[in-house]
Amino acid sequence: MSLLDVTGLSVVTDSGRALVSDLSFTVEQGGRLGLIGESGSGKSLTALAVMGLLPPGLTASGSVVLDAPGLGRTEMVGAAESRLRPLRGRGAGVVFQEPLTALDPLMRVGRQIAEPLRRHRGLRGAELRRAVAAAIDRVQLPEPDRIARAFPHEISGGQRQRVALAMALAAEPALLIADEPTTALDVTVQAEVLGLLGELIAEKDMALLFVSHDLAVVSGVTDELVVLKDGRAVESGRTADLLHAPRQPYTRSLVESARTFENALERITR
Amino acid sequence: MSSPVLAVRDAGFAYRGAAPVLHGVSLEIAAGRSVAIVGESGAGKTTLLRLLLGLNRPTGGEVLFDGQPLDLRNRARMRAFRRSVQSVFQDPYSSLDPRQRVRRIVSEPLRSLGLAGPDTDGRVAAALAGVGLPADAGDRYPHEFSGGQRQRIALARATVCDPRVLLADEPVSALDVTTRVRIVDLLGELKESRGLTIAMVSHDLSVVAALCEHTAVLESGRVVEQGDTREVLGAPSHPYTARLIASVPRLLSALRLEKHDG
Ligand SMILES: Nc1ncnc2c1ncn2[C@@H]1O[C@H](COP(=O)(O)OP(=O)(O)OP(=O)(O)O)[C@@H](O)[C@H]1O
Ligand SMILES: Nc1ncnc2c1ncn2[C@@H]1O[C@H](COP(=O)(O)OP(=O)(O)OP(=O)(O)O)[C@@H](O)[C@H]1O
Ligand SMILES: [Mg+2]
Ligand SMILES: [Mg+2]
């Protein structure tokens, strides 16, 4: 049985517009799947639908089965909120695309990271404080004491994004869903964070659903890819195969434009 | 070389009750040119843009607009400043009013600058089309858009009134390559045809290379290197700049590695 089994997932608006259509993919325990596509292709809505977190006005159909060890098999589509809540964090954790919208503006960063550590791992007191410091340190944040005491608006954009990642990782979810988790990071920090993410996922045997618009980034962290266009999967398969021998013209054009763009930089830096 | 529209001279800055985050920063943004500000997360890039925008006052040194110190109390000068300078913030979603339709959000600068008129709808439609959003986008609310679409709404708002200067904080970070090229082309075109001056924070060095003549590298609140983009990126003199260039995720190297793995 796969950890996550998505079959025929569709998302439509109340007015009947289809935003995601008939999407199917699976993520095995410890597996790393990338979801890639242009801006507006339906990546974030797919991630939200998997978590049962679609905003009002949008409806999912099809099937999303999460089978997290020790938490039972759950059909996420149409499940009651009370059924989904215990799964969030531990079963599946998510790093949202816009960290500012996920962080509580009125709560210090340290307390926000402590929350999942307390709830899911039962830590208290000095042990909890140490775990918060370790969680901050793990995502390469400098000055852990100051960051822990700061409110979200008192740290930089890239620092906020790493706080959001630290929060999701703190619960040690069976499946980590990361929606563009490094877009606010400069390339040096991004490389460090992606490296750490890979190590941590392997160490804890977590699975990863990695949403990205950046083929170069996604190819470094995933084994398999689903290419989305206008809410539909145009191609899927092993990351290496897709990069070397894309079958669909659309995937080919993605690889081509990524290369062209890269070449513009190479011309200067060589 | 033309005189700078905006400049900071030996500027320092500390947030209240905290250690300084900018030290002796000097930067000139010449009319019609584009300047990139690059550097590690937390280096002070957003803070520097906030000084240039007059949202924070430097704790040392000064910010100059058209050669004169930016004085937040001089209302006539500040009006001229606001007519000239538009900005895109790093977290675009939080700068879009959730209760307003996108048409109203994008036309806001036209209204607040007294430029609204019979051509407002046309200008808004053109600005939205320019960033590649569909024609019906104006009728919808910000929460009905994807992350990259929201980023482009913020960019449409900042360019709708034909500003002299655009200050943009990571304006393409949420965009895929195809959409990114489109935005780079759009900004390049505004630069050519309207003489738009751009100061942009970006960690995408390809965008920097394609759009900006001048690059300043910020590390821990200090400009460690600045100059012609080709020279800074092509022959970096500071180790941090070299590290920055080496860390760019590359598809080609990913492909090469895969090949070695078999
Ligand atoms: N609440 C909503 N109501 C109506 N349409 C929506 C809503 N949310 C998103 N959409 C539309 O659904 C499409 C897919 O959005 P989604 O956020 O999944 O894109 P994405 O692939 O994550 O894009 P990006 O890379 O820009 O973040 C977009 O065209 C968007 O405008
Ligand atoms: N309101 C604030 N109060 C105190 N410190 C702050 C505040 N805002 C930012 N800082 C700190 O100032 C430093 C510079 O922040 P800034 O936002 O300018 O960085 P940045 O270069 O834009 O980083 P990023 O690339 O991550 O967005 C960071 O260490 C940050 O934590
Ligand atoms: Mg998205
Ligand atoms: Mg910033």
Coordinates of C-alpha atoms and ligand atoms in Angstrom, one line a residue:
Chain A
M1 CA 0.0 0.0 0.0
S2 CA 1.4 3.4 -0.9
L3 CA 1.6 6.2 1.7
L4 CA -0.3 8.6 -0.6
D5 CA -2.6 7.4 -3.4
V6 CA -4.2 10.1 -5.5
T7 CA -6.7 8.9 -8.1
G8 CA -8.7 11.0 -10.5
L9 CA -8.4 14.1 -8.4
S10 CA -10.3 17.1 -9.8
V11 CA -10.9 20.5 -8.3
V12 CA -13.7 22.7 -9.6
T13 CA -15.1 26.2 -8.6
D14 CA -18.7 26.7 -7.6
S15 CA -19.3 28.2 -11.0
G16 CA -18.1 25.0 -12.6
R17 CA -14.6 26.0 -13.8
A18 CA -12.2 23.0 -13.7
L19 CA -8.9 24.0 -12.1
V20 CA -7.4 20.5 -11.6
S21 CA -8.6 17.6 -13.8
D22 CA -8.3 13.9 -13.3
L23 CA -4.9 13.8 -11.7
S24 CA -3.4 10.6 -10.4
F25 CA -0.1 9.8 -8.7
T26 CA 1.3 7.9 -5.7
V27 CA 4.0 8.6 -3.2
E28 CA 5.6 5.6 -1.4
Q29 CA 6.9 5.8 2.1
G30 CA 10.2 7.5 1.9
G31 CA 9.6 8.4 -1.7
R32 CA 10.2 11.9 -3.2
L33 CA 7.8 13.2 -5.9
G34 CA 8.0 16.5 -7.6
L35 CA 5.0 18.5 -8.9
I36 CA 6.1 20.9 -11.6
G37 CA 4.4 23.4 -13.9
E38 CA 3.9 27.0 -14.9
S39 CA 2.4 29.6 -12.7
G40 CA -1.3 28.9 -12.4
S41 CA -1.1 25.3 -13.5
G42 CA -2.7 23.9 -10.4
K43 CA 0.2 22.8 -8.2
S44 CA -0.9 24.6 -5.0
L45 CA -4.5 23.6 -5.3
T46 CA -3.4 19.9 -5.7
A47 CA -1.3 20.2 -2.5
L48 CA -4.2 21.8 -0.7
A49 CA -6.7 19.2 -1.9
V50 CA -4.4 16.5 -0.7
M51 CA -4.4 18.1 2.8
G52 CA -8.2 18.6 2.7
L53 CA -7.5 22.4 2.9
L54 CA -9.2 23.8 -0.2
P55 CA -10.7 27.2 0.4
P56 CA -14.4 27.8 0.3
G57 CA -15.8 28.0 -3.2
L58 CA -13.7 25.1 -4.4
T59 CA -14.6 21.4 -4.3
A60 CA -12.5 18.3 -4.8
S61 CA -13.6 15.0 -6.3
G62 CA -11.9 11.8 -6.9
S63 CA -9.8 10.0 -4.3
V64 CA -6.9 10.9 -2.0
V65 CA -6.0 8.1 0.3
L66 CA -3.4 8.8 3.0
D67 CA -2.1 5.7 4.8
A68 CA 0.4 7.0 7.4
P69 CA 1.9 4.4 9.7
G70 CA 0.0 4.2 13.0
L71 CA -2.7 6.6 11.8
G72 CA -4.9 4.3 9.6
R73 CA -6.0 4.7 6.1
T74 CA -8.0 7.8 5.4
E75 CA -9.9 9.0 2.4
M76 CA -9.2 12.7 2.5
V77 CA -11.7 13.9 -0.1
G78 CA -15.0 14.8 1.5
A79 CA -13.7 13.7 5.0
A80 CA -15.0 15.6 8.0
E81 CA -12.7 18.2 9.5
S82 CA -12.6 16.2 12.8
R83 CA -11.3 13.2 10.9
L84 CA -8.6 15.3 9.1
R85 CA -7.3 17.3 12.1
P86 CA -5.4 14.5 13.8
L87 CA -3.7 13.7 10.5
R88 CA -2.3 17.1 10.0
G89 CA 1.2 17.7 11.2
R90 CA 2.0 14.0 12.0
G91 CA 0.4 12.2 9.1
A92 CA 1.0 15.0 6.5
G93 CA 2.6 18.4 7.2
V94 CA 2.6 21.2 4.8
V95 CA 4.8 24.2 4.1
F96 CA 2.6 26.8 2.4
Q97 CA 3.8 28.8 -0.6
E98 CA 3.4 32.1 1.2
P99 CA 4.8 31.7 4.7
L100 CA 3.5 35.0 5.9
T101 CA -0.1 33.7 5.5
A102 CA 0.7 30.5 7.5
L103 CA 2.4 32.2 10.4
D104 CA 0.5 33.9 13.2
P105 CA 1.5 37.5 13.1
L106 CA 0.9 38.0 16.8
M107 CA 2.9 35.1 18.1
R108 CA 6.6 34.9 18.6
V109 CA 8.4 32.6 16.2
G110 CA 9.7 30.4 19.0
R111 CA 6.3 29.7 20.4
Q112 CA 5.0 28.8 16.9
I113 CA 7.7 26.2 16.4
A114 CA 7.2 24.9 20.0
E115 CA 3.5 24.2 19.2
P116 CA 4.0 21.1 17.0
L117 CA 6.9 19.8 19.2
R118 CA 4.6 20.0 22.3
R119 CA 1.6 18.5 20.6
H120 CA 3.1 15.8 18.5
R121 CA 6.2 14.9 20.4
G122 CA 5.0 15.7 23.9
L123 CA 8.1 17.8 24.8
R124 CA 8.0 20.2 27.8
G125 CA 10.2 22.6 29.7
A126 CA 13.9 22.6 29.1
E127 CA 13.6 19.7 26.6
L128 CA 11.1 21.7 24.6
R129 CA 13.3 24.8 24.6
R130 CA 16.3 22.8 23.4
A131 CA 14.2 21.2 20.6
V132 CA 13.0 24.6 19.5
A133 CA 16.6 25.9 19.3
A134 CA 17.6 22.7 17.4
A135 CA 14.7 23.1 15.0
I136 CA 15.7 26.7 14.2
D137 CA 19.3 25.7 13.9
R138 CA 18.5 22.9 11.5
V139 CA 17.1 25.2 8.8
Q140 CA 20.3 27.3 8.9
L141 CA 18.8 30.3 10.7
P142 CA 21.4 32.5 12.4
E143 CA 21.0 34.0 15.9
P144 CA 18.5 31.3 17.1
D145 CA 17.7 33.2 20.3
R146 CA 16.8 36.5 18.5
I147 CA 14.8 34.6 15.9
A148 CA 12.9 32.7 18.5
R149 CA 11.9 35.9 20.3
A150 CA 11.0 37.8 17.1
F151 CA 7.5 38.2 15.6
P152 CA 7.1 37.1 12.0
H153 CA 7.3 40.7 10.7
E154 CA 10.6 41.2 12.5
I155 CA 12.6 38.7 10.4
S156 CA 13.5 38.7 6.7
G157 CA 11.4 37.0 4.0
G158 CA 13.8 34.1 3.7
Q159 CA 14.0 33.7 7.4
R160 CA 10.2 33.5 7.6
Q161 CA 10.2 30.8 4.9
R162 CA 12.7 28.7 6.9
V163 CA 10.6 29.2 10.1
A164 CA 7.6 27.7 8.2
L165 CA 9.8 24.8 7.1
A166 CA 11.1 24.3 10.6
M167 CA 7.5 24.2 11.9
A168 CA 6.4 21.5 9.4
L169 CA 9.5 19.4 10.0
A170 CA 9.1 19.6 13.8
A171 CA 6.1 17.4 13.8
E172 CA 8.1 14.8 11.8
P173 CA 5.3 14.1 9.4
A174 CA 5.1 10.8 7.4
L175 CA 4.5 13.0 4.3
L176 CA 6.0 16.4 4.0
I177 CA 4.2 18.6 1.4
A178 CA 6.4 21.5 0.5
D179 CA 5.0 24.2 -1.8
E180 CA 7.8 26.2 -3.2
P181 CA 9.7 26.1 0.1
T182 CA 12.9 27.8 -1.1
T183 CA 11.7 30.6 -3.4
A184 CA 12.6 33.3 -0.9
L185 CA 16.1 32.0 -0.4
D186 CA 19.3 33.1 -2.1
V187 CA 21.0 30.3 -3.9
T188 CA 23.6 29.6 -1.2
V189 CA 21.1 29.2 1.6
Q190 CA 18.8 27.3 -0.8
A191 CA 21.5 24.8 -1.5
E192 CA 22.1 24.3 2.2
V193 CA 18.4 23.9 3.0
L194 CA 17.7 21.5 0.2
G195 CA 20.7 19.4 1.2
L196 CA 19.5 19.3 4.8
L197 CA 15.9 18.5 3.7
G198 CA 17.2 15.5 1.7
E199 CA 19.2 14.2 4.7
L200 CA 16.4 14.7 7.2
I201 CA 13.9 13.0 4.9
A202 CA 16.2 10.0 4.5
E203 CA 17.0 9.8 8.2
K204 CA 13.4 9.9 9.4
D205 CA 12.1 7.9 6.4
M206 CA 9.7 10.8 5.5
A207 CA 8.1 11.0 2.1
L208 CA 8.2 14.3 0.2
L209 CA 5.7 15.9 -2.2
F210 CA 7.7 18.8 -3.5
V211 CA 5.9 21.6 -5.5
S212 CA 8.1 23.8 -7.6
H213 CA 8.3 25.9 -10.7
D214 CA 12.0 25.4 -10.9
L215 CA 13.1 22.3 -12.9
A216 CA 16.8 22.7 -11.7
V217 CA 15.7 22.8 -8.0
V218 CA 13.1 20.0 -8.3
S219 CA 15.5 17.7 -10.2
G220 CA 17.9 17.9 -7.3
V221 CA 15.5 16.7 -4.6
T222 CA 13.0 14.3 -6.2
D223 CA 13.1 10.8 -7.8
E224 CA 9.9 11.2 -9.7
L225 CA 8.1 14.0 -11.4
V226 CA 4.6 14.9 -12.5
V227 CA 4.4 17.7 -15.0
L228 CA 1.2 19.8 -14.8
K229 CA -0.3 22.1 -17.4
D230 CA -3.7 23.8 -17.1
G231 CA -4.6 21.4 -14.2
R232 CA -3.7 18.2 -16.1
A233 CA -0.8 15.9 -15.9
V234 CA 1.0 16.0 -19.3
E235 CA 3.7 13.6 -18.4
S236 CA 5.1 11.8 -15.4
G237 CA 7.9 9.4 -14.7
R238 CA 11.4 9.2 -13.2
T239 CA 13.0 12.6 -12.8
A240 CA 16.2 11.5 -14.7
D241 CA 14.2 10.1 -17.6
L242 CA 12.1 13.2 -17.9
L243 CA 15.1 15.4 -18.0
H244 CA 17.1 13.3 -20.5
A245 CA 14.3 12.2 -22.7
P246 CA 11.1 14.1 -22.3
R247 CA 8.4 12.5 -24.3
Q248 CA 5.8 15.3 -24.5
P249 CA 6.5 18.5 -26.4
Y250 CA 5.5 20.5 -23.4
T251 CA 8.0 18.9 -21.1
R252 CA 10.6 19.3 -23.8
S253 CA 9.9 23.0 -24.0
L254 CA 10.2 23.3 -20.2
V255 CA 13.6 21.6 -20.2
E256 CA 14.7 23.8 -23.2
S257 CA 13.7 27.1 -21.6
A258 CA 15.4 26.1 -18.4
R259 CA 18.6 25.5 -20.3
T260 CA 18.3 28.7 -22.4
F261 CA 17.9 30.7 -19.2
E262 CA 20.8 29.0 -17.6
N263 CA 23.0 29.6 -20.7
A264 CA 22.4 33.4 -20.4
L265 CA 24.1 33.2 -17.0
E266 CA 26.8 30.8 -18.1
R267 CA 27.8 33.2 -20.9
I268 CA 28.7 35.8 -18.3
T269 CA 30.2 33.6 -15.6
R270 CA 32.4 31.6 -17.9
Chain B
M1 CA 26.8 59.2 -16.9
S2 CA 23.5 60.7 -15.8
S3 CA 23.0 61.9 -12.3
P4 CA 21.3 59.4 -9.9
V5 CA 17.6 59.5 -9.3
L6 CA 18.0 57.7 -6.0
A7 CA 21.1 57.2 -3.9
V8 CA 22.1 56.2 -0.5
R9 CA 25.2 57.6 0.9
D10 CA 27.1 55.9 3.8
A11 CA 23.7 54.7 5.2
G12 CA 23.5 52.7 8.4
F13 CA 20.3 51.3 9.9
A14 CA 19.2 49.5 13.1
Y15 CA 15.7 48.3 13.8
R16 CA 14.5 49.6 17.2
G17 CA 16.2 47.8 20.1
A18 CA 18.3 45.7 17.8
A19 CA 21.8 45.5 16.5
P20 CA 22.5 47.5 13.3
V21 CA 21.7 45.6 10.1
L22 CA 23.2 48.0 7.5
H23 CA 26.6 49.6 7.8
G24 CA 27.9 52.4 5.6
V25 CA 26.0 51.4 2.5
S26 CA 26.5 53.6 -0.6
L27 CA 24.6 53.0 -3.8
E28 CA 23.6 55.1 -6.8
I29 CA 20.7 54.4 -9.1
A30 CA 21.2 56.4 -12.3
A31 CA 18.2 57.4 -14.4
G32 CA 17.2 54.8 -17.0
R33 CA 19.5 52.2 -15.6
S34 CA 18.8 49.1 -13.6
V35 CA 20.5 48.1 -10.4
A36 CA 20.4 44.6 -8.8
I37 CA 20.9 44.1 -5.1
V38 CA 21.9 40.5 -4.4
G39 CA 23.0 38.8 -1.2
E40 CA 22.3 36.1 1.3
S41 CA 19.0 35.8 3.1
G42 CA 19.0 38.3 6.0
A43 CA 21.8 40.4 4.5
G44 CA 19.7 43.5 4.6
K45 CA 18.3 43.8 1.0
T46 CA 14.7 44.5 2.0
T47 CA 15.9 46.9 4.6
L48 CA 17.9 48.8 2.0
L49 CA 14.9 49.0 -0.3
R50 CA 12.8 50.3 2.7
L51 CA 15.3 53.1 3.1
L52 CA 15.2 54.0 -0.6
L53 CA 11.4 54.1 -0.3
G54 CA 11.4 56.3 2.7
L55 CA 9.7 53.7 4.8
N56 CA 12.5 53.7 7.3
R57 CA 15.0 56.5 8.0
P58 CA 18.6 55.7 8.0
T59 CA 20.2 55.9 11.5
G60 CA 23.3 57.3 9.8
G61 CA 24.1 58.7 6.4
E62 CA 21.4 59.8 4.0
V63 CA 19.0 58.9 1.1
L64 CA 18.9 61.3 -1.8
F65 CA 16.1 61.7 -4.3
D66 CA 17.0 63.7 -7.4
G67 CA 20.1 64.9 -5.6
Q68 CA 18.3 66.2 -2.5
P69 CA 17.9 64.4 0.9
L70 CA 14.6 62.5 1.2
D71 CA 12.7 64.5 3.8
L72 CA 9.6 62.7 5.0
R73 CA 8.2 65.9 6.5
N74 CA 8.5 67.9 3.2
R75 CA 5.1 67.2 1.8
A76 CA 5.5 68.7 -1.6
R77 CA 8.7 66.8 -2.2
M78 CA 7.2 63.6 -0.9
R79 CA 4.3 64.0 -3.3
A80 CA 6.8 64.3 -6.2
F81 CA 8.6 61.2 -4.8
R82 CA 5.4 59.2 -4.7
R83 CA 4.5 60.2 -8.2
S84 CA 7.9 59.0 -9.4
V85 CA 8.5 55.8 -7.5
Q86 CA 6.5 52.6 -7.3
S87 CA 7.3 49.4 -5.5
V88 CA 6.7 45.7 -5.4
F89 CA 7.1 44.1 -1.9
Q90 CA 8.6 40.7 -1.2
D91 CA 5.4 39.2 0.1
P92 CA 3.0 40.4 -2.6
Y93 CA -0.1 38.7 -1.1
S94 CA 0.0 40.7 2.1
S95 CA 0.1 43.9 0.1
L96 CA -3.1 43.1 -1.9
D97 CA -6.3 44.2 -0.2
P98 CA -8.4 41.0 0.1
R99 CA -11.7 42.9 -0.1
Q100 CA -11.0 44.7 -3.4
R101 CA -11.3 43.3 -6.8
V102 CA -8.1 43.1 -8.8
R103 CA -9.2 45.8 -11.2
R104 CA -9.5 48.2 -8.3
I105 CA -6.2 47.1 -6.7
V106 CA -4.3 47.7 -9.9
S107 CA -5.9 51.1 -10.6
E108 CA -5.1 52.3 -7.1
P109 CA -2.0 54.2 -8.0
L110 CA -3.9 56.0 -10.8
R111 CA -6.5 57.1 -8.4
S112 CA -4.3 58.1 -5.5
L113 CA -2.1 60.2 -7.9
G114 CA -5.1 61.9 -9.5
L115 CA -4.4 60.2 -12.9
A116 CA -7.7 58.3 -13.1
G117 CA -9.8 59.1 -16.2
P118 CA -11.6 57.6 -19.1
D119 CA -8.6 55.6 -20.0
T120 CA -8.2 53.9 -16.6
D121 CA -9.9 50.7 -17.6
G122 CA -7.8 50.4 -20.7
R123 CA -4.6 51.1 -18.7
V124 CA -5.5 48.4 -16.1
A125 CA -6.3 45.9 -18.8
A126 CA -3.0 46.6 -20.6
A127 CA -1.1 46.3 -17.3
L128 CA -2.7 42.9 -16.6
A129 CA -2.2 41.7 -20.1
G130 CA 1.4 42.8 -19.9
V131 CA 2.1 40.5 -17.0
G132 CA 0.3 37.6 -18.7
L133 CA -2.9 37.5 -16.7
P134 CA -6.2 36.6 -18.4
A135 CA -8.7 39.3 -19.4
D136 CA -11.2 38.4 -16.7
A137 CA -8.6 38.8 -13.9
G138 CA -9.8 42.2 -13.0
D139 CA -13.2 40.9 -11.9
R140 CA -11.7 38.5 -9.4
Y141 CA -10.3 38.8 -5.8
P142 CA -6.7 38.2 -4.8
H143 CA -7.4 35.0 -3.0
E144 CA -8.7 33.5 -6.2
F145 CA -5.2 33.6 -7.8
S146 CA -2.1 31.4 -7.5
G147 CA 1.1 32.6 -5.8
G148 CA 2.8 33.6 -9.1
Q149 CA -0.3 35.3 -10.4
R150 CA -0.5 37.5 -7.2
Q151 CA 3.1 38.4 -7.7
R152 CA 2.2 39.6 -11.2
I153 CA -0.8 41.5 -9.9
A154 CA 1.5 43.5 -7.7
L155 CA 3.8 44.1 -10.6
A156 CA 0.9 45.3 -12.8
R157 CA -0.1 47.7 -10.0
A158 CA 3.4 49.1 -9.8
T159 CA 3.7 49.7 -13.5
V160 CA 0.2 50.9 -14.4
C161 CA 1.0 54.6 -13.7
D162 CA 4.2 54.7 -15.8
P163 CA 6.5 55.5 -12.9
R164 CA 10.0 56.9 -13.4
V165 CA 11.4 54.4 -10.9
L166 CA 10.5 50.9 -9.9
L167 CA 11.8 49.4 -6.7
A168 CA 11.0 45.7 -6.6
D169 CA 11.8 43.1 -3.9
E170 CA 12.2 39.6 -5.5
P171 CA 9.5 40.4 -8.2
V172 CA 9.9 37.1 -10.0
S173 CA 10.7 34.7 -7.2
A174 CA 7.4 32.8 -7.6
L175 CA 7.5 32.5 -11.4
D176 CA 8.5 29.6 -13.6
V177 CA 11.1 30.2 -16.4
T178 CA 8.7 30.9 -19.2
T179 CA 6.7 33.5 -17.1
R180 CA 10.0 34.9 -15.8
V181 CA 11.3 35.5 -19.3
R182 CA 8.0 37.3 -20.1
I183 CA 8.4 39.6 -17.1
V184 CA 12.0 40.3 -17.8
D185 CA 11.1 41.2 -21.4
L186 CA 8.3 43.5 -20.1
L187 CA 10.6 45.3 -17.8
G188 CA 13.3 45.5 -20.4
E189 CA 10.8 47.0 -22.8
L190 CA 9.6 49.6 -20.2
K191 CA 13.2 50.5 -19.7
E192 CA 13.9 51.0 -23.4
S193 CA 10.7 52.8 -24.4
R194 CA 9.9 54.7 -21.2
G195 CA 13.3 55.1 -19.6
L196 CA 12.1 53.2 -16.5
T197 CA 14.7 53.1 -13.8
I198 CA 14.8 49.9 -11.9
A199 CA 16.3 48.8 -8.6
M200 CA 15.6 45.2 -7.9
V201 CA 16.4 42.6 -5.3
S202 CA 16.7 39.2 -6.8
H203 CA 18.4 36.0 -6.0
D204 CA 18.0 34.8 -9.6
L205 CA 21.3 35.7 -11.1
S206 CA 20.0 34.8 -14.6
V207 CA 17.4 37.6 -14.2
V208 CA 20.1 39.9 -12.9
A209 CA 22.3 39.1 -15.8
A210 CA 19.5 39.7 -18.3
L211 CA 18.1 42.9 -16.9
C212 CA 20.6 44.9 -14.8
E213 CA 23.7 46.8 -15.8
H214 CA 24.8 47.3 -12.3
T215 CA 25.0 44.8 -9.4
A216 CA 25.6 45.4 -5.7
V217 CA 26.5 42.5 -3.5
L218 CA 25.4 42.8 0.1
E219 CA 26.8 40.7 2.9
S220 CA 25.8 41.1 6.5
G221 CA 24.7 44.7 5.9
R222 CA 27.7 45.8 4.0
V223 CA 28.2 46.3 0.2
V224 CA 31.2 43.9 -0.3
E225 CA 31.3 44.4 -4.1
Q226 CA 29.5 46.5 -6.7
G227 CA 29.9 47.5 -10.3
D228 CA 29.1 46.5 -13.8
T229 CA 27.1 43.2 -13.7
R230 CA 29.3 41.5 -16.2
E231 CA 32.3 42.2 -14.1
V232 CA 30.8 41.4 -10.8
L233 CA 29.3 38.1 -12.0
G234 CA 32.0 37.3 -14.5
A235 CA 35.0 38.0 -12.4
P236 CA 33.8 38.2 -8.8
S237 CA 36.4 39.8 -6.5
H238 CA 34.7 38.8 -3.2
P239 CA 34.5 35.2 -2.0
Y240 CA 30.8 35.5 -1.2
T241 CA 30.0 36.6 -4.8
A242 CA 31.9 33.6 -6.0
R243 CA 30.0 31.3 -3.7
L244 CA 26.7 32.8 -4.9
I245 CA 27.5 32.0 -8.5
A246 CA 28.7 28.5 -7.6
S247 CA 25.5 27.7 -5.7
V248 CA 23.1 28.4 -8.6
P249 CA 21.1 25.2 -9.1
R250 CA 21.9 24.1 -12.6
L251 CA 20.0 21.7 -14.8
L252 CA 23.0 21.0 -16.8
S253 CA 25.0 19.9 -13.8
A254 CA 22.0 17.8 -12.6
L255 CA 22.0 16.1 -16.0
R256 CA 25.8 15.6 -16.0
L257 CA 25.6 14.0 -12.5
E258 CA 22.8 11.7 -13.5
K259 CA 24.9 10.6 -16.4
H260 CA 27.8 9.7 -14.2
D261 CA 25.5 7.8 -11.9
G262 CA 24.5 5.7 -14.9
Ligands
LIG1 N1 -10.1 30.2 -4.8 C1 -10.0 30.2 -6.2 N2 -11.0 30.5 -7.0 C2 -10.9 30.5 -8.3 N3 -9.8 30.2 -9.0 C3 -8.7 29.9 -8.3 C4 -8.7 29.9 -6.8 N4 -7.5 29.5 -6.4 C5 -6.7 29.4 -7.5 N5 -7.5 29.5 -8.6 C6 -7.0 29.4 -10.0 O1 -6.6 28.0 -10.2 C7 -5.5 27.9 -11.0 C8 -4.4 27.1 -10.3 O2 -4.0 27.7 -9.1 P1 -2.7 27.2 -8.2 O3 -2.6 28.1 -7.1 O4 -2.9 25.7 -8.0 O5 -1.5 27.4 -9.2 P2 0.0 27.1 -9.1 O6 0.4 26.0 -10.0 O7 0.3 26.8 -7.6 O8 0.7 28.4 -9.5 P3 1.9 29.3 -8.9 O9 3.2 28.6 -9.4 O10 1.7 30.6 -9.6 O11 1.8 29.3 -7.4 C9 -5.0 29.4 -11.3 O12 -5.4 29.7 -12.6 C10 -5.7 30.2 -10.3 O13 -6.1 31.5 -10.8
LIG2 N1 11.3 44.7 12.0 C1 12.5 44.2 12.3 N2 13.0 44.2 13.6 C2 14.2 43.7 13.9 N3 15.0 43.0 13.0 C3 14.5 42.9 11.7 C4 13.3 43.5 11.3 N4 13.1 43.2 10.0 C5 14.2 42.6 9.6 N5 15.1 42.4 10.6 C6 16.4 41.7 10.6 O1 17.3 42.5 9.8 C7 18.1 41.7 9.0 C8 18.0 42.1 7.6 O2 16.6 41.8 7.1 P1 16.2 42.0 5.6 O3 14.7 41.8 5.6 O4 16.6 43.4 5.2 O5 17.0 40.9 4.9 P2 16.9 40.4 3.4 O6 18.3 40.6 2.8 O7 15.8 41.1 2.6 O8 16.7 38.9 3.5 P3 15.7 37.9 2.6 O9 16.5 37.6 1.4 O10 15.6 36.7 3.5 O11 14.4 38.5 2.4 C9 17.7 40.2 9.3 O12 18.6 39.6 10.2 C10 16.3 40.3 9.9 O13 16.1 39.3 10.9
MG3 MG 1.3 27.8 -6.2
MG4 MG 14.0 40.4 1.9

